[in-house]
Amino acid sequence: MGSDPQRETRATAAVSSERSDRKQERGCGVTHHPQSKKRSDFIPAADLRRIARGRWREILVAAGVPAHALDGRRGRPCPKCGGRDRFTPMKDLDDRGAVLCRHCHNASTDPKCGDGISSL
């Protein structure tokens, strides 16, 4: 028995449509970069911050920041630069994901501390 190419095409289109619907529900969109010939999925930074609000602690731990470094105590060793007493999670860590290292996030560094995206 042979397979029906039209049936396979319809099934593939249905799955693709379902994925697109789920992305729209999550606030994601398929966007075409004007200088690229490829289509790519991305989440705008403002939407990413909204989605991650209240979950930054688990996101940072999943990204490799040790959980004990986010316990709220000041003057911890920095997981990035290893500085002995430079690292501090900010008070709004869970909402914004902000951490501060006096070496990694000082006035002359980019990105500045301030939110979870720059923390990552």
GROMACS .gro file of C-alpha atoms in nm:
model
  120
    1MET     CA    1   0.000   0.000   0.000
    2GLY     CA    2   0.133   0.341  -0.096
    3SER     CA    3   0.100   0.658   0.104
    4ASP     CA    4  -0.130   0.940  -0.005
    5PRO     CA    5   0.083   1.255  -0.067
    6GLN     CA    6  -0.217   1.488  -0.044
    7ARG     CA    7  -0.317   1.342   0.292
    8GLU     CA    8   0.040   1.387   0.424
    9THR     CA    9   0.044   1.748   0.302
   10ARG     CA   10  -0.287   1.824   0.476
   11ALA     CA   11  -0.161   1.663   0.799
   12THR     CA   12   0.161   1.865   0.787
   13ALA     CA   13  -0.033   2.187   0.725
   14ALA     CA   14  -0.264   2.112   1.019
   15VAL     CA   15   0.029   2.056   1.255
   16SER     CA   16   0.198   2.374   1.134
   17SER     CA   17  -0.123   2.572   1.182
   18GLU     CA   18  -0.167   2.430   1.533
   19ARG     CA   19   0.189   2.532   1.627
   20SER     CA   20   0.130   2.881   1.492
   21ASP     CA   21  -0.191   2.911   1.696
   22ARG     CA   22  -0.006   2.805   2.013
   23LYS     CA   23   0.267   3.063   1.948
   24GLN     CA   24   0.007   3.335   1.908
   25GLU     CA   25  -0.154   3.230   2.238
   26ARG     CA   26   0.185   3.256   2.413
   27GLY     CA   27   0.246   3.599   2.264
   28CYS     CA   28   0.519   3.478   2.028
   29GLY     CA   29   0.521   3.553   1.663
   30VAL     CA   30   0.701   3.442   1.356
   31THR     CA   31   0.884   3.747   1.237
   32HIS     CA   32   1.085   3.811   0.928
   33HIS     CA   33   1.400   4.016   0.972
   34PRO     CA   34   1.408   4.268   0.686
   35GLN     CA   35   1.772   4.195   0.596
   36SER     CA   36   1.747   3.818   0.620
   37LYS     CA   37   1.593   3.568   0.385
   38LYS     CA   38   1.518   3.336   0.675
   39ARG     CA   39   1.214   3.344   0.898
   40SER     CA   40   1.285   3.317   1.268
   41ASP     CA   41   1.094   3.287   1.591
   42PHE     CA   42   1.177   3.541   1.857
   43ILE     CA   43   1.018   3.691   2.163
   44PRO     CA   44   1.051   4.068   2.204
   45ALA     CA   45   1.238   4.167   2.522
   46ALA     CA   46   0.931   4.329   2.680
   47ASP     CA   47   0.729   4.009   2.630
   48LEU     CA   48   1.015   3.799   2.768
   49ARG     CA   49   1.026   4.013   3.082
   50ARG     CA   50   0.649   3.979   3.122
   51ILE     CA   51   0.657   3.601   3.077
   52ALA     CA   52   0.952   3.557   3.318
   53ARG     CA   53   0.815   3.787   3.592
   54GLY     CA   54   0.807   3.597   3.921
   55ARG     CA   55   1.018   3.311   3.776
   56TRP     CA   56   1.361   3.473   3.750
   57ARG     CA   57   1.511   3.278   4.040
   58GLU     CA   58   1.438   2.943   3.872
   59ILE     CA   59   1.550   3.079   3.532
   60LEU     CA   60   1.885   3.198   3.670
   61VAL     CA   61   1.942   2.868   3.853
   62ALA     CA   62   1.859   2.677   3.533
   63ALA     CA   63   2.111   2.897   3.349
   64GLY     CA   64   2.385   2.795   3.593
   65VAL     CA   65   2.379   3.052   3.874
   66PRO     CA   66   2.417   2.857   4.201
   67ALA     CA   67   2.096   2.867   4.408
   68HIS     CA   68   2.288   2.960   4.724
   69ALA     CA   69   2.418   3.273   4.548
   70LEU     CA   70   2.057   3.395   4.514
   71ASP     CA   71   1.958   3.345   4.879
   72GLY     CA   72   1.941   3.719   4.954
   73ARG     CA   73   2.265   3.759   5.145
   74ARG     CA   74   2.498   4.039   5.040
   75GLY     CA   75   2.867   3.994   4.972
   76ARG     CA   76   2.865   3.650   4.810
   77PRO     CA   77   3.132   3.525   4.570
   78CYS     CA   78   3.040   3.617   4.213
   79PRO     CA   79   2.958   3.310   4.001
   80LYS     CA   80   3.096   3.484   3.689
   81CYS     CA   81   3.418   3.660   3.791
   82GLY     CA   82   3.490   3.474   4.115
   83GLY     CA   83   3.522   3.793   4.319
   84ARG     CA   84   3.514   3.700   4.687
   85ASP     CA   85   3.246   3.939   4.816
   86ARG     CA   86   3.109   4.129   4.516
   87PHE     CA   87   2.782   3.957   4.430
   88THR     CA   88   2.438   4.056   4.561
   89PRO     CA   89   2.090   3.958   4.442
   90MET     CA   90   1.865   4.264   4.434
   91LYS     CA   91   1.546   4.285   4.642
   92ASP     CA   92   1.325   4.242   4.335
   93LEU     CA   93   1.512   3.934   4.210
   94ASP     CA   94   1.196   3.727   4.159
   95ASP     CA   95   1.015   4.003   3.969
   96ARG     CA   96   1.297   4.148   3.757
   97GLY     CA   97   1.587   3.902   3.789
   98ALA     CA   98   1.834   4.173   3.887
   99VAL     CA   99   2.167   4.085   4.046
  100LEU     CA  100   2.467   4.305   4.111
  101CYS     CA  101   2.839   4.234   4.102
  102ARG     CA  102   3.059   4.533   4.176
  103HIS     CA  103   3.304   4.410   3.912
  104CYS     CA  104   3.081   4.259   3.639
  105HIS     CA  105   2.805   4.523   3.654
  106ASN     CA  106   2.977   4.850   3.732
  107ALA     CA  107   2.940   5.189   3.563
  108SER     CA  108   3.181   5.104   3.281
  109THR     CA  109   3.041   4.762   3.186
  110ASP     CA  110   2.777   4.671   2.933
  111PRO     CA  111   2.517   4.542   3.000
  112LYS     CA  112   2.442   4.723   3.323
  113CYS     CA  113   2.268   4.542   3.605
  114GLY     CA  114   1.897   4.598   3.622
  115ASP     CA  115   1.702   4.299   3.496
  116GLY     CA  116   1.719   3.927   3.433
  117ILE     CA  117   1.819   3.965   3.070
  118SER     CA  118   2.137   4.153   3.163
  119SER     CA  119   2.191   3.907   3.450
  120LEU     CA  120   2.199   3.621   3.202
   0.00000   0.00000   0.00000
